[in-house]
Amino acid sequence: MKLMINGVWRGDVDPTPELEAQRMIHTGSFRDRITSDGSSGFAAEPGRYHLYVSHACPFSHRITVVHAMKRLEGTIGLSVAHAIWDTPDGWRFGETDLSTPDHGGNGFTRLHEAYRVSQSDYTGKILVPVLWDRTSRRIVNNESLEICLMLNQAFDEVGGDSRVDLYPAALCSEIDLLGSRINRSLATGVYEVAAASNQAEYDRAVSELFGFLDECEAALADDRCFLFGERTTLADVLIFTPLVRFDAVYNPLFRASKKRLVDYPRLTALVKRIHDLPGVAATVRLDHILTHYYDGDWAVANRRGIVPHMHAVSWITSGPGA
Ligand SMILES: N[C@@H](CCC(=O)N[C@@H](CS)C(=O)NCC(=O)O)C(=O)O
C-alpha cells in the first residue's frame, strides 16, 4: 500500500492494521484559508497560489470546475498529475499526454514532495487536490470543498469573476445541507459500493446511493434548471463530478449497477446543463477518467460472491416463476 510515514514516502509498504486505518482517512489535514484581506496569513494575490489536481479524481474536478467558472486561469496556476496513480511514485508530474510538468515553480515530479516540503514529519495519504502557496512554499489546504469556497470568493478583487457566486449568502445553509448529502450518499457513497466486502455492506451502500438519486430525480420534477432553481450553485458542481463519471465508471466498474444515469432523465438533463455552462466541458477529461479507473483493481478478488443489483431489463425475469 502507499503512504507517507514520518515524511518518508512508502510506495509499497506492507499493510498493518494501523497503516490500513491511516489509508482509510481521506480528509485533508492541511486546513488553512486564503482570504481577500489576508487576515488568515494567506492573502489572495494573483500568481501566488497553485493547484495540483488530477483530472481523473472527482474531488479535484470540483476545483477545476470552480476555477473555470470563476475564470481564474490567469490568477491561479494549475498542474495535472498523471492519470495512472498506481505506480511506485503515486501521483506524478511530467510532460506527457496525460499529465503536465509542475508549473508551480517547485520542480516537483511527484506530489509527495509537496507534502514533505510542507511538513517534514507528515504521515498519511498523498491526496489530490492540493492548494499550494508559492510564497511560503507549503500546502495551504487539501480539502476540496474548502478550496472551492476560497476560489469562489477570496479572489474576486484580484482576477476572479465576481459576477459568478456559487455560494450566495441567502442559500449557504441549504447548500451546506444538500452538499453534505451529495458527499455522503453519492461522492463517497459510490466508493462504499465499490469497497463493500460482503453482500450486506453492498446492499446497504447501494440502497443509500440509489435512494438519494431517486430523491434528486423526484425533486427535479418541478422543471427547475439547477438544484436551487435558475441559478447555478456549488451544489450543482458537487453533484456534477460524480454523475459525469457514473455510466462510464461507477455503474460498470464499481457495481453501482442498479440503474444508470441515463435511467434518470431529469438528472441526466441537469448534468448536461451543467456541462454546457461556460468553461465546464473542457474540465471533463474522459481520457484521464477511463485510464485512471480502469487501471485499478477495485478489490475485485474481495468481491467474490457479492451479487450486483442490476437495472431492470424487460425481457429478463429474475427466476423461476417470476
Ligand atoms: N477529502 C478529500 C478527498 C480527496 C481524495 O480522496 N483524493 C484521492 C483521489 S480521488 C487521492 O488522492 N487518493 C490517493 C490515495 O488514496 O492515496 C477532498 O475532498 O479533497
Short mmCIF file of N, CA, C and O in Angstrom, two decimals, residues 101-155:
data_model
loop_
_atom_site.label_atom_id
_atom_site.label_comp_id
_atom_site.label_asym_id
_atom_site.label_seq_id
_atom_site.Cartn_x
_atom_site.Cartn_y
_atom_site.Cartn_z
N PRO A 101 3.93 19.04 -16.50
CA PRO A 101 5.01 19.22 -15.52
C PRO A 101 4.49 20.06 -14.36
O PRO A 101 3.38 20.60 -14.43
N ASP A 102 5.27 20.18 -13.32
CA ASP A 102 4.92 21.06 -12.21
C ASP A 102 5.10 22.51 -12.68
O ASP A 102 6.22 22.96 -12.91
N HIS A 103 3.97 23.20 -12.83
CA HIS A 103 4.04 24.61 -13.23
C HIS A 103 4.10 25.52 -12.00
O HIS A 103 4.01 26.73 -12.13
N GLY A 104 4.19 24.93 -10.83
CA GLY A 104 4.14 25.73 -9.60
C GLY A 104 5.50 26.30 -9.21
O GLY A 104 5.63 26.95 -8.18
N GLY A 105 6.52 26.04 -10.02
CA GLY A 105 7.83 26.63 -9.77
C GLY A 105 8.67 25.83 -8.79
O GLY A 105 9.70 26.32 -8.30
N ASN A 106 8.26 24.62 -8.47
CA ASN A 106 9.00 23.83 -7.49
C ASN A 106 9.80 22.69 -8.11
O ASN A 106 10.62 22.07 -7.42
N GLY A 107 9.50 22.38 -9.34
CA GLY A 107 10.19 21.26 -9.99
C GLY A 107 9.80 19.91 -9.41
O GLY A 107 10.55 18.93 -9.55
N PHE A 108 8.66 19.82 -8.77
CA PHE A 108 8.22 18.53 -8.24
C PHE A 108 7.95 17.57 -9.39
O PHE A 108 7.34 17.94 -10.39
N THR A 109 8.39 16.34 -9.24
CA THR A 109 7.99 15.31 -10.21
C THR A 109 7.00 14.34 -9.57
O THR A 109 6.37 13.56 -10.28
N ARG A 110 6.88 14.40 -8.24
CA ARG A 110 5.92 13.55 -7.54
C ARG A 110 5.22 14.39 -6.47
O ARG A 110 5.87 15.21 -5.81
N LEU A 111 3.92 14.17 -6.34
CA LEU A 111 3.17 15.01 -5.41
C LEU A 111 3.64 14.86 -3.97
O LEU A 111 3.56 15.79 -3.18
N HIS A 112 4.18 13.69 -3.63
CA HIS A 112 4.57 13.51 -2.22
C HIS A 112 5.68 14.48 -1.81
O HIS A 112 5.83 14.81 -0.64
N GLU A 113 6.41 15.02 -2.81
CA GLU A 113 7.45 16.01 -2.47
C GLU A 113 6.81 17.27 -1.87
O GLU A 113 7.35 17.88 -0.95
N ALA A 114 5.63 17.64 -2.39
CA ALA A 114 4.94 18.84 -1.87
C ALA A 114 4.53 18.62 -0.41
O ALA A 114 4.57 19.54 0.41
N TYR A 115 4.12 17.41 -0.09
CA TYR A 115 3.72 17.11 1.29
C TYR A 115 4.92 17.14 2.23
O TYR A 115 4.86 17.67 3.34
N ARG A 116 6.05 16.59 1.77
CA ARG A 116 7.22 16.54 2.65
C ARG A 116 7.79 17.93 2.87
O ARG A 116 8.18 18.30 3.99
N VAL A 117 7.79 18.76 1.80
CA VAL A 117 8.29 20.13 1.95
C VAL A 117 7.40 20.91 2.93
O VAL A 117 7.88 21.71 3.72
N SER A 118 6.10 20.64 2.87
CA SER A 118 5.14 21.36 3.73
C SER A 118 5.26 20.95 5.19
O SER A 118 5.13 21.77 6.10
N GLN A 119 5.46 19.66 5.39
CA GLN A 119 5.52 19.15 6.78
C GLN A 119 6.49 17.96 6.79
O GLN A 119 6.15 16.88 6.28
N SER A 120 7.66 18.18 7.39
CA SER A 120 8.74 17.18 7.23
C SER A 120 8.42 15.86 7.92
O SER A 120 9.02 14.83 7.60
N ASP A 121 7.46 15.85 8.88
CA ASP A 121 7.11 14.58 9.53
C ASP A 121 5.70 14.11 9.16
O ASP A 121 5.05 13.39 9.92
N TYR A 122 5.24 14.53 7.99
CA TYR A 122 3.86 14.20 7.59
C TYR A 122 3.64 12.69 7.53
O TYR A 122 4.46 11.95 6.98
N THR A 123 2.54 12.25 8.10
CA THR A 123 2.11 10.85 7.98
C THR A 123 0.70 10.84 7.43
O THR A 123 -0.18 11.53 7.95
N GLY A 124 0.49 10.09 6.37
CA GLY A 124 -0.86 9.97 5.81
C GLY A 124 -0.83 9.77 4.31
O GLY A 124 0.23 9.54 3.72
N LYS A 125 -2.03 9.87 3.72
CA LYS A 125 -2.11 9.67 2.27
C LYS A 125 -1.67 10.93 1.54
O LYS A 125 -1.76 12.04 2.06
N ILE A 126 -1.22 10.72 0.32
CA ILE A 126 -0.81 11.84 -0.54
C ILE A 126 -1.98 12.10 -1.48
O ILE A 126 -2.15 11.42 -2.49
N LEU A 127 -2.81 13.07 -1.08
CA LEU A 127 -4.09 13.29 -1.76
C LEU A 127 -4.05 14.45 -2.73
O LEU A 127 -3.41 15.48 -2.45
N VAL A 128 -4.72 14.32 -3.85
CA VAL A 128 -5.12 15.48 -4.64
C VAL A 128 -6.56 15.79 -4.24
O VAL A 128 -7.26 14.86 -3.81
N PRO A 129 -7.04 17.01 -4.36
CA PRO A 129 -6.35 18.20 -4.82
C PRO A 129 -5.54 18.86 -3.70
O PRO A 129 -5.81 18.65 -2.52
N VAL A 130 -4.57 19.69 -4.15
CA VAL A 130 -3.73 20.44 -3.23
C VAL A 130 -3.71 21.91 -3.67
O VAL A 130 -3.55 22.19 -4.86
N LEU A 131 -3.88 22.80 -2.69
CA LEU A 131 -3.72 24.23 -2.95
C LEU A 131 -2.40 24.66 -2.31
O LEU A 131 -2.21 24.55 -1.10
N TRP A 132 -1.48 25.13 -3.15
CA TRP A 132 -0.10 25.37 -2.74
C TRP A 132 0.20 26.87 -2.71
O TRP A 132 -0.25 27.62 -3.60
N ASP A 133 0.96 27.30 -1.72
CA ASP A 133 1.39 28.70 -1.63
C ASP A 133 2.84 28.81 -2.09
O ASP A 133 3.75 28.27 -1.44
N ARG A 134 3.06 29.53 -3.18
CA ARG A 134 4.41 29.65 -3.73
C ARG A 134 5.28 30.54 -2.84
O ARG A 134 6.51 30.43 -2.87
N THR A 135 4.66 31.42 -2.06
CA THR A 135 5.45 32.34 -1.23
C THR A 135 6.02 31.62 0.00
O THR A 135 7.23 31.66 0.25
N SER A 136 5.17 30.95 0.75
CA SER A 136 5.68 30.26 1.95
C SER A 136 6.14 28.83 1.63
O SER A 136 6.65 28.14 2.50
N ARG A 137 5.97 28.40 0.41
CA ARG A 137 6.36 27.06 -0.06
C ARG A 137 5.76 25.97 0.82
O ARG A 137 6.46 25.13 1.40
N ARG A 138 4.44 26.00 0.90
CA ARG A 138 3.77 24.94 1.65
C ARG A 138 2.33 24.79 1.17
O ARG A 138 1.79 25.67 0.49
N ILE A 139 1.74 23.64 1.55
CA ILE A 139 0.34 23.41 1.21
C ILE A 139 -0.53 24.27 2.12
O ILE A 139 -0.35 24.28 3.34
N VAL A 140 -1.46 25.00 1.52
CA VAL A 140 -2.42 25.77 2.32
C VAL A 140 -3.57 24.87 2.73
O VAL A 140 -3.99 24.86 3.88
N ASN A 141 -4.07 24.09 1.76
CA ASN A 141 -5.28 23.32 2.04
C ASN A 141 -5.36 22.14 1.07
O ASN A 141 -4.94 22.26 -0.08
N ASN A 142 -5.84 20.98 1.55
CA ASN A 142 -6.05 19.85 0.65
C ASN A 142 -7.42 19.21 0.86
O ASN A 142 -7.57 18.00 0.79
N GLU A 143 -8.41 20.05 1.09
CA GLU A 143 -9.78 19.57 1.24
C GLU A 143 -10.63 20.28 0.17
O GLU A 143 -10.81 21.50 0.23
N SER A 144 -11.16 19.50 -0.76
CA SER A 144 -11.73 20.10 -1.97
C SER A 144 -12.85 21.11 -1.71
O SER A 144 -12.89 22.16 -2.35
N LEU A 145 -13.73 20.80 -0.77
CA LEU A 145 -14.85 21.70 -0.53
C LEU A 145 -14.37 23.07 -0.06
O LEU A 145 -14.84 24.11 -0.51
N GLU A 146 -13.38 23.06 0.83
CA GLU A 146 -12.86 24.32 1.35
C GLU A 146 -12.13 25.10 0.26
O GLU A 146 -12.21 26.33 0.17
N ILE A 147 -11.42 24.39 -0.61
CA ILE A 147 -10.72 25.07 -1.71
C ILE A 147 -11.75 25.71 -2.65
O ILE A 147 -11.59 26.86 -3.08
N CYS A 148 -12.84 24.99 -2.93
CA CYS A 148 -13.90 25.55 -3.78
C CYS A 148 -14.41 26.87 -3.21
O CYS A 148 -14.61 27.85 -3.93
N LEU A 149 -14.65 26.88 -1.89
CA LEU A 149 -15.22 28.09 -1.27
C LEU A 149 -14.23 29.25 -1.37
O LEU A 149 -14.62 30.39 -1.60
N MET A 150 -12.92 28.94 -1.21
CA MET A 150 -11.92 30.02 -1.34
C MET A 150 -11.90 30.56 -2.77
O MET A 150 -11.86 31.76 -2.99
N LEU A 151 -11.90 29.68 -3.75
CA LEU A 151 -11.85 30.13 -5.15
C LEU A 151 -13.10 30.93 -5.50
O LEU A 151 -13.06 31.87 -6.29
N ASN A 152 -14.22 30.54 -4.89
CA ASN A 152 -15.48 31.22 -5.20
C ASN A 152 -15.46 32.68 -4.74
O ASN A 152 -16.06 33.53 -5.37
N GLN A 153 -14.76 32.94 -3.64
CA GLN A 153 -14.96 34.25 -3.02
C GLN A 153 -13.68 35.08 -2.83
O GLN A 153 -13.66 36.27 -3.12
N ALA A 154 -12.59 34.45 -2.39
CA ALA A 154 -11.44 35.23 -1.93
C ALA A 154 -10.72 35.99 -3.05
O ALA A 154 -10.05 37.00 -2.79
N PHE A 155 -10.85 35.54 -4.29
CA PHE A 155 -10.05 36.12 -5.37
C PHE A 155 -10.82 37.13 -6.22
O PHE A 155 -10.33 37.56 -7.26
#
